[in-house]
GROMACS .gro file of N, CA and C in nm:
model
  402
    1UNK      N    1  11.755  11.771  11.121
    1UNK     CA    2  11.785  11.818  11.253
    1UNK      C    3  11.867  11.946  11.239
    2UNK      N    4  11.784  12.082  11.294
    2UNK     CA    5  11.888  12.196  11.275
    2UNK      C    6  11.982  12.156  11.442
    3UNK      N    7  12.104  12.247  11.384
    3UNK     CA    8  12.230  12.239  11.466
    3UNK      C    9  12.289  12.421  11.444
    4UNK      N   10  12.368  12.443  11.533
    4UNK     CA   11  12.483  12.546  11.466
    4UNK      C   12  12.610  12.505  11.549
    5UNK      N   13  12.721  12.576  11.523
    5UNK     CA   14  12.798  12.524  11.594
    5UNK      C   15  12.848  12.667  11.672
    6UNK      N   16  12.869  12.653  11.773
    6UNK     CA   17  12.885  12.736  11.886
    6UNK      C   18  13.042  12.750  11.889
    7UNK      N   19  13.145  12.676  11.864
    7UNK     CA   20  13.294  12.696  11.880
    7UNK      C   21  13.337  12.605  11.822
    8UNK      N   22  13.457  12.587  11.771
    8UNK     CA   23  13.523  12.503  11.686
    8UNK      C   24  13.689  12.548  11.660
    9UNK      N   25  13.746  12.464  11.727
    9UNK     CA   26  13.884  12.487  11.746
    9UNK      C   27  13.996  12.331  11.739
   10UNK      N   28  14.150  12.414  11.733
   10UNK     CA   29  14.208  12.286  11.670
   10UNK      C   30  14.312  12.271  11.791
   11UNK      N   31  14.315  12.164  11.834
   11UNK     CA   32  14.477  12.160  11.967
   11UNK      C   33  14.587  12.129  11.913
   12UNK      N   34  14.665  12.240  11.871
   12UNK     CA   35  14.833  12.182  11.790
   12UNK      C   36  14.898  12.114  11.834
   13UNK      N   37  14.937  12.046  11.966
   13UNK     CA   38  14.955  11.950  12.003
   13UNK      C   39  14.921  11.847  11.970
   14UNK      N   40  14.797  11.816  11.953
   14UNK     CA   41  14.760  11.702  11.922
   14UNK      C   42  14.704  11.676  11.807
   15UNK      N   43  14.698  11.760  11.719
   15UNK     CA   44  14.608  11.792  11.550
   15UNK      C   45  14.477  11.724  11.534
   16UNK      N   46  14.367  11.758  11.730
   16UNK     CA   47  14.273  11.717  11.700
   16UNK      C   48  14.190  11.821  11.703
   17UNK      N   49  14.018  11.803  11.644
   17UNK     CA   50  13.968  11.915  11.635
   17UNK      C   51  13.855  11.897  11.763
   18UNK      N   52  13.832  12.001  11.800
   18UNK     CA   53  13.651  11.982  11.912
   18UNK      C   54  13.564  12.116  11.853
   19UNK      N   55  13.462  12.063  11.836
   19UNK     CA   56  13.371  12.087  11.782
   19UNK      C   57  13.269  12.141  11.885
   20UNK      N   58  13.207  12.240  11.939
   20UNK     CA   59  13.082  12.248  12.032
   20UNK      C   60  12.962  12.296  11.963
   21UNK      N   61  12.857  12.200  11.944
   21UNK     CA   62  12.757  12.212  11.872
   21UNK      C   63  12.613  12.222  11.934
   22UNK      N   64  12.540  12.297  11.901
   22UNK     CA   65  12.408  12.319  11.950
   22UNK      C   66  12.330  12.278  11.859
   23UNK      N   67  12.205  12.153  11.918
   23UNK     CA   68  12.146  12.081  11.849
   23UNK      C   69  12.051  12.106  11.936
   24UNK      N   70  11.910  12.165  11.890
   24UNK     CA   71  11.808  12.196  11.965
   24UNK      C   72  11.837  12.322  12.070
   25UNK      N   73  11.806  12.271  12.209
   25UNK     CA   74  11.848  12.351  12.303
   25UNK      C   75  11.967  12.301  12.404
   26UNK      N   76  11.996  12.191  12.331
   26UNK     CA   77  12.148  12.109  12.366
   26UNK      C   78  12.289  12.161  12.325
   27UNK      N   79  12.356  12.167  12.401
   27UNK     CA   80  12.510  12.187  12.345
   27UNK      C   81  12.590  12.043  12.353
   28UNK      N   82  12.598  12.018  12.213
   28UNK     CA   83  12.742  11.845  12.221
   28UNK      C   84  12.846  11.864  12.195
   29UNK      N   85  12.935  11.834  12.277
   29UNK     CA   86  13.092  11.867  12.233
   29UNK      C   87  13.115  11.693  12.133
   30UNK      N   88  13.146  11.782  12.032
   30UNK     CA   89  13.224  11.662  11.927
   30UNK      C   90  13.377  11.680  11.915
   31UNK      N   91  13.464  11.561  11.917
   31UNK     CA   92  13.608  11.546  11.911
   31UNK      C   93  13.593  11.481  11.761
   32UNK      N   94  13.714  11.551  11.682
   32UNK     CA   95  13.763  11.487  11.611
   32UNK      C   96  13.915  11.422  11.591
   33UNK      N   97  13.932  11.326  11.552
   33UNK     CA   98  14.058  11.298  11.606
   33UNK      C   99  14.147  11.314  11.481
   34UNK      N  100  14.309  11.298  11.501
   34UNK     CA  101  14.369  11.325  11.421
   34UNK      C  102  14.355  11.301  11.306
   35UNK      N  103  14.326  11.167  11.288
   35UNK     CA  104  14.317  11.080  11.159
   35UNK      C  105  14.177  11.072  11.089
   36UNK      N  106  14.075  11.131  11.142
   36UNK     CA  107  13.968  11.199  11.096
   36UNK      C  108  14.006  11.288  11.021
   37UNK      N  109  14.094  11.389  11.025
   37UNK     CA  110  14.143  11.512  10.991
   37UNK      C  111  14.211  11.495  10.882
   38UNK      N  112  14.286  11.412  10.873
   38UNK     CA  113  14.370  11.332  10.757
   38UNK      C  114  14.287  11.288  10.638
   39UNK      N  115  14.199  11.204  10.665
   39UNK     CA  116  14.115  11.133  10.576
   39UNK      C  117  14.000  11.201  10.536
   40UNK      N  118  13.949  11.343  10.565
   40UNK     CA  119  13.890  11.410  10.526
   40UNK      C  120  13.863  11.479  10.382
   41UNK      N  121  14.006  11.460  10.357
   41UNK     CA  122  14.058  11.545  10.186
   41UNK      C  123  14.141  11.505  10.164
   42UNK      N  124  14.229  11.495  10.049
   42UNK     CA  125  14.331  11.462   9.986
   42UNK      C  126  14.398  11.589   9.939
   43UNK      N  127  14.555  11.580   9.955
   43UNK     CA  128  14.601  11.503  10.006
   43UNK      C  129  14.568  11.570  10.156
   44UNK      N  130  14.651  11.431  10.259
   44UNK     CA  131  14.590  11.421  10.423
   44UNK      C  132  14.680  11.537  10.476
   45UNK      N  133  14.547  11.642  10.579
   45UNK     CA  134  14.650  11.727  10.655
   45UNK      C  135  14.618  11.753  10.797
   46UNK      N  136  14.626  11.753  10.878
   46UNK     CA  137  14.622  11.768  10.999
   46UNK      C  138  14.631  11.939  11.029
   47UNK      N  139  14.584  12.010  10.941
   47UNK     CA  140  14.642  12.155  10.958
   47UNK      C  141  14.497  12.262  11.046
   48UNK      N  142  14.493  12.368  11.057
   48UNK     CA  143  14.381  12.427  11.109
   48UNK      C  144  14.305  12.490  11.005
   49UNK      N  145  14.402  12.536  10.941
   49UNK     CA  146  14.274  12.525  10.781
   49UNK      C  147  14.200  12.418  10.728
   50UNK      N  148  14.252  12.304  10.725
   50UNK     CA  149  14.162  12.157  10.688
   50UNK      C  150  14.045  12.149  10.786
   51UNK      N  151  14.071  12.158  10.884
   51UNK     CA  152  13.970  12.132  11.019
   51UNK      C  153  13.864  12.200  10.952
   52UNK      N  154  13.916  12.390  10.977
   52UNK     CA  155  13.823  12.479  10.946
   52UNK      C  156  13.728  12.414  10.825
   53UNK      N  157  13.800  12.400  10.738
   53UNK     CA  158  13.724  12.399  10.628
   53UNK      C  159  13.620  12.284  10.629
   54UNK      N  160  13.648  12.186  10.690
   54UNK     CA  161  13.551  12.048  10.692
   54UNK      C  162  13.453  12.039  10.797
   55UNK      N  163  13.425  12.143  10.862
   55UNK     CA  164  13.344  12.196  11.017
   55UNK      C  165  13.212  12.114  11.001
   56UNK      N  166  13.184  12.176  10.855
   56UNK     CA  167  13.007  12.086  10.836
   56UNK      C  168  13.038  11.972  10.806
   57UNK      N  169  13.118  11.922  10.800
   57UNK     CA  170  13.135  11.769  10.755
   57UNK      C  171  13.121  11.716  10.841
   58UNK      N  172  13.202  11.704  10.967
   58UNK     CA  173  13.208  11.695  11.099
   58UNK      C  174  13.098  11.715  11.125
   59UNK      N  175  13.034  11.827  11.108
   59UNK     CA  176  12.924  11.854  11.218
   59UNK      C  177  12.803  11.737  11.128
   60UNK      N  178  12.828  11.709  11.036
   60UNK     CA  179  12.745  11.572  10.968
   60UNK      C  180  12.725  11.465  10.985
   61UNK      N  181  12.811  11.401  11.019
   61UNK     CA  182  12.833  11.318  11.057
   61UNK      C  183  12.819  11.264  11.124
   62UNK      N  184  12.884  11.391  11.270
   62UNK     CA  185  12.789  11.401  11.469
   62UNK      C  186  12.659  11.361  11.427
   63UNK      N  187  12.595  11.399  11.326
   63UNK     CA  188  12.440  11.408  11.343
   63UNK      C  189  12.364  11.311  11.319
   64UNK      N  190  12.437  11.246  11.227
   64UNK     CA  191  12.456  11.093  11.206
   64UNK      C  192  12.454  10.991  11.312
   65UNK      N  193  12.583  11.026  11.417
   65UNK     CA  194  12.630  10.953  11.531
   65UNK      C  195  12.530  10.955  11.608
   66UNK      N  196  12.442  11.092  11.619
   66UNK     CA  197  12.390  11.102  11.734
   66UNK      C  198  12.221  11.056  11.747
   67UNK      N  199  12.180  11.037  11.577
   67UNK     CA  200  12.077  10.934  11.561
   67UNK      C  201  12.089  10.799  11.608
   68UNK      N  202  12.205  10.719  11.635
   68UNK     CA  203  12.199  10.660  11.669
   68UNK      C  204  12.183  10.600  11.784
   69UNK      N  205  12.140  10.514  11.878
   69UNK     CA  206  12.106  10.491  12.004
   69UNK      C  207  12.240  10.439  12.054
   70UNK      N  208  12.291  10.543  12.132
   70UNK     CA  209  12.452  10.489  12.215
   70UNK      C  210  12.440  10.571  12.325
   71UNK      N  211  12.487  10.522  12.456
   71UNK     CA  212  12.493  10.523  12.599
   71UNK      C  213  12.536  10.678  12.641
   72UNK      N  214  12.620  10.769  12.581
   72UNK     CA  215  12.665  10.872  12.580
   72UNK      C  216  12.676  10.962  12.458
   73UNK      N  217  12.517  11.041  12.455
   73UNK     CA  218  12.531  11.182  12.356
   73UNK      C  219  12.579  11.265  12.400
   74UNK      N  220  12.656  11.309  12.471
   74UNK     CA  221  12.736  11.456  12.517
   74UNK      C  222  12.837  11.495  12.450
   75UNK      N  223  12.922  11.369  12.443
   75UNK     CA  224  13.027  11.399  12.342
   75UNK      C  225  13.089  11.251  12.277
   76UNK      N  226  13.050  11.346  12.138
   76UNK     CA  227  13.071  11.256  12.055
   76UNK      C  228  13.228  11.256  11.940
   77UNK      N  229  13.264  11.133  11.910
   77UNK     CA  230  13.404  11.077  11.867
   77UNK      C  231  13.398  11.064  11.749
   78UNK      N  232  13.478  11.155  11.647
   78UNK     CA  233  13.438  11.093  11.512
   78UNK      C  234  13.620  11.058  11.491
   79UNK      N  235  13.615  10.949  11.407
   79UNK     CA  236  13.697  10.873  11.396
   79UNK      C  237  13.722  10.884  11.253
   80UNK      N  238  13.854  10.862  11.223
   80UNK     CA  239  13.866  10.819  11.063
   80UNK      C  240  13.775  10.696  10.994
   81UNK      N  241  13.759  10.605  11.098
   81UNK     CA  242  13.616  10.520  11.016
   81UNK      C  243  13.513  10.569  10.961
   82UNK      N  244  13.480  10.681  11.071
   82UNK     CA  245  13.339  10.751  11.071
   82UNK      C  246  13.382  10.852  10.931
   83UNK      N  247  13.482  10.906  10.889
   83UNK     CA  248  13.471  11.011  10.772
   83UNK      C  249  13.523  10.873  10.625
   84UNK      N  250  13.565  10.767  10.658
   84UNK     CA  251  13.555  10.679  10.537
   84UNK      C  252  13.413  10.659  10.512
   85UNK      N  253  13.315  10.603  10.609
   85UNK     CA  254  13.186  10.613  10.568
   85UNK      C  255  13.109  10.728  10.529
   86UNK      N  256  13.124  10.805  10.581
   86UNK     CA  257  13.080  10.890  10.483
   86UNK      C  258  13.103  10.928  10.351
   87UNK      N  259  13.264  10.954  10.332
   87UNK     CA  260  13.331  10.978  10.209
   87UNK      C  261  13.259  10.801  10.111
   88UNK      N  262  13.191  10.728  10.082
   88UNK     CA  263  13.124  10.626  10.059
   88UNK      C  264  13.007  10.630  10.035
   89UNK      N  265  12.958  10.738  10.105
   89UNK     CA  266  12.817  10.775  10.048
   89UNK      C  267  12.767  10.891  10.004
   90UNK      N  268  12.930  10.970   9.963
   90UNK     CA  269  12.929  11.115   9.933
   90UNK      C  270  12.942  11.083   9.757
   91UNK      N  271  12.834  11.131   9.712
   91UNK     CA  272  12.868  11.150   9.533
   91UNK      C  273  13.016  11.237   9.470
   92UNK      N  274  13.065  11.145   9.400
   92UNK     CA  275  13.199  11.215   9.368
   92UNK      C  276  13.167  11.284   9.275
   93UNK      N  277  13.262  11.354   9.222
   93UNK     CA  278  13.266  11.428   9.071
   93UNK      C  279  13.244  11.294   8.978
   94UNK      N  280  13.185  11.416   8.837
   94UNK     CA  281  13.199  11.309   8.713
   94UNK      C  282  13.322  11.259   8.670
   95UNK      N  283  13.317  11.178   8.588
   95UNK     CA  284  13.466  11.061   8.556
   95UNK      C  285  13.504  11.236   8.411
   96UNK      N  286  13.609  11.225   8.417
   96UNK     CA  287  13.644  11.327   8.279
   96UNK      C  288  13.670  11.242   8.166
   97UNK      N  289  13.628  11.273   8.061
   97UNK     CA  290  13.657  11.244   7.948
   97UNK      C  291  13.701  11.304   7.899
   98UNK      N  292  13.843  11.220   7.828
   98UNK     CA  293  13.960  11.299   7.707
   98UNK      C  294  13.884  11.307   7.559
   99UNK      N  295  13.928  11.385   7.481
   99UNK     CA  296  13.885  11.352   7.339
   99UNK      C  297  14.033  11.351   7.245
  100UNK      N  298  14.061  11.196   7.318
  100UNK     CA  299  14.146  11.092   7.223
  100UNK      C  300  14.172  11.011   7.199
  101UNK      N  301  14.170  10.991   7.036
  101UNK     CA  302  14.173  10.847   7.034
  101UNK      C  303  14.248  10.696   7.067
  102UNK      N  304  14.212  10.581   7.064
  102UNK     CA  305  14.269  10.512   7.149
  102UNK      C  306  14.392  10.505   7.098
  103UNK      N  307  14.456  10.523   6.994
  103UNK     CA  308  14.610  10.466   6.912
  103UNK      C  309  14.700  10.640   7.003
  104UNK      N  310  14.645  10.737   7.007
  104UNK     CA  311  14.685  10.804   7.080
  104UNK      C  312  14.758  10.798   7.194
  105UNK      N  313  14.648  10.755   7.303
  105UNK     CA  314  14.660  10.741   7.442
  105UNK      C  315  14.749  10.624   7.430
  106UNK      N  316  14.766  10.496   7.357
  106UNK     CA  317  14.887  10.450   7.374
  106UNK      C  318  15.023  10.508   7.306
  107UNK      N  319  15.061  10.579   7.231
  107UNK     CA  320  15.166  10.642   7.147
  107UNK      C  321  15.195  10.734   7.291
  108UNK      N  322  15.099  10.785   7.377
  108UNK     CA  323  15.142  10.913   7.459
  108UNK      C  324  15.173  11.005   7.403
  109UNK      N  325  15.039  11.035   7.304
  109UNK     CA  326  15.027  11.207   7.282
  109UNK      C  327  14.894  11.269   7.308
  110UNK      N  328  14.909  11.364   7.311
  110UNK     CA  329  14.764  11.409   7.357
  110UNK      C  330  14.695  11.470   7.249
  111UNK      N  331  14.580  11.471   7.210
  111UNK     CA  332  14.535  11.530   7.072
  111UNK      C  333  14.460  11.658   7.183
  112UNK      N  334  14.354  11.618   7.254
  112UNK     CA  335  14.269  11.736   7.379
  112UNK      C  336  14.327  11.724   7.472
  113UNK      N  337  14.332  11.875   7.525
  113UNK     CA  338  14.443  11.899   7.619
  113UNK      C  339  14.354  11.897   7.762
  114UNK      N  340  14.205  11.974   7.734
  114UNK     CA  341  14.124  11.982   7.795
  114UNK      C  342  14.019  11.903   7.869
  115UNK      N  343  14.001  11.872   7.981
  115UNK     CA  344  13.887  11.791   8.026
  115UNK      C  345  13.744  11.800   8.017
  116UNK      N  346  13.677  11.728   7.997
  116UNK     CA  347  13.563  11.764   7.956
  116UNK      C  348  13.508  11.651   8.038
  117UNK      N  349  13.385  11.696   8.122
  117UNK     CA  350  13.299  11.631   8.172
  117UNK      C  351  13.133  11.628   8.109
  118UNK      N  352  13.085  11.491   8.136
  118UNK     CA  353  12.991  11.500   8.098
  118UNK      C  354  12.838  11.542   8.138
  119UNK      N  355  12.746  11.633   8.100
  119UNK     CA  356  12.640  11.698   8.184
  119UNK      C  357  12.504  11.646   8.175
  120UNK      N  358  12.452  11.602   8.258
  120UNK     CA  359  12.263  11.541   8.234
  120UNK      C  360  12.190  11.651   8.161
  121UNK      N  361  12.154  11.599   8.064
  121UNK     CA  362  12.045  11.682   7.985
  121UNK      C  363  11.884  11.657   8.087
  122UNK      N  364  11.773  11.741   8.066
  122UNK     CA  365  11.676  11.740   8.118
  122UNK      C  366  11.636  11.605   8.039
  123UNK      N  367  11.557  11.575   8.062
  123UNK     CA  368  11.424  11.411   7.947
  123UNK      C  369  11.318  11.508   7.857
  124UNK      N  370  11.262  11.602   7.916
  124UNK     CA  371  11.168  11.710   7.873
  124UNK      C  372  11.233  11.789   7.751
  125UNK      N  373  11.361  11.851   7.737
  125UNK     CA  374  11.396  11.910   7.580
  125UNK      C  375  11.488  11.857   7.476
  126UNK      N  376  11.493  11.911   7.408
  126UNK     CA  377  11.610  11.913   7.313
  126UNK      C  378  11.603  11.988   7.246
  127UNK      N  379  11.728  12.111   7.278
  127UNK     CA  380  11.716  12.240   7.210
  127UNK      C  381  11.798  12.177   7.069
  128UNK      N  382  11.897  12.095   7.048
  128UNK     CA  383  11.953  12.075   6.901
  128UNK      C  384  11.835  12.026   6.852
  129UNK      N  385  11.719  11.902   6.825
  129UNK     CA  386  11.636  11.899   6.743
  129UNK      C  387  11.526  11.952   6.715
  130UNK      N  388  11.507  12.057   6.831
  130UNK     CA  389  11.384  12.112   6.810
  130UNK      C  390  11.261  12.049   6.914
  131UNK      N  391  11.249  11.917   6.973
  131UNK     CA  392  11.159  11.870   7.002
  131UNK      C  393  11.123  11.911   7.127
  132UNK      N  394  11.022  11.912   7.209
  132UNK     CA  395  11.018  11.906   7.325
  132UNK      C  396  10.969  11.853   7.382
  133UNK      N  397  11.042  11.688   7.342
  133UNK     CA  398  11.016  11.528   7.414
  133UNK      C  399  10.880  11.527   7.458
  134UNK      N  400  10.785  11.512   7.295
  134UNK     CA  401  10.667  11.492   7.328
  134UNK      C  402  10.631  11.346   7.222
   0.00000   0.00000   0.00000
């Protein structure tokens, strides 16, 4: 479903965000509420940069909401429930791996200082043996 969003602003009073989104030839005003705003990122901020920055998230979510069959699409409520479920079906980063050994990590020293994550190789090569997984 294309969308854009037409305005998007934060009420300092209340550290909620509204969202006005054009979906089709529709305009939906989406509210986000404080604690949406919070639970969006770590750590939680209620600020107008956080808002800003999470706009498509929000606006993801609406789109989500608004597949669904409920009595009032005009304007829609996203809630801190609504950004836990999502954050649930959002792929996190990879886990990092240290390179140290275990008598290490209990002594509390560090041998690698550096994190290292781990990367999917294709199934089709392998440039170290030469083959090309045939």
């Amino acid at each position: 479903m294309e969308y854009g969003v037409v305005a998007a602003g934060l009420d300092a009073d209340e550290k909620s965000g509204c969202i006005i989104l054009q979906v089709g030839s529709q305009c939906r005003t989406v509210l986000v509420t404080r604690r949406a705003i919070l639970n969006v990122a770590s750590p939680p901020r209620a600020t107008k940069a956080r808002f800003l920055e999470h706009v498509e998230t929000f606006c993801e979510i609406a789109l989500n909401r608004m597949r669904m069959p409920i009595t009032n699409q005009d304007i829609v409520v996203i809630t801190a429930n609504d950004v836990r479920g999502w954050r649930r079906h959002w792929p996190s980063l990879p886990a990092p791996l240290f390179s140290e050994p275990t008598g290490a990590r209990k002594s509390g020293h560090r041998i690698g200082k550096q994190q290292r994550y781990l990367q999917p190789i294709p199934a089709g090569t392998s440039e170290e043996t030469g083959h090309n997984g045939e």
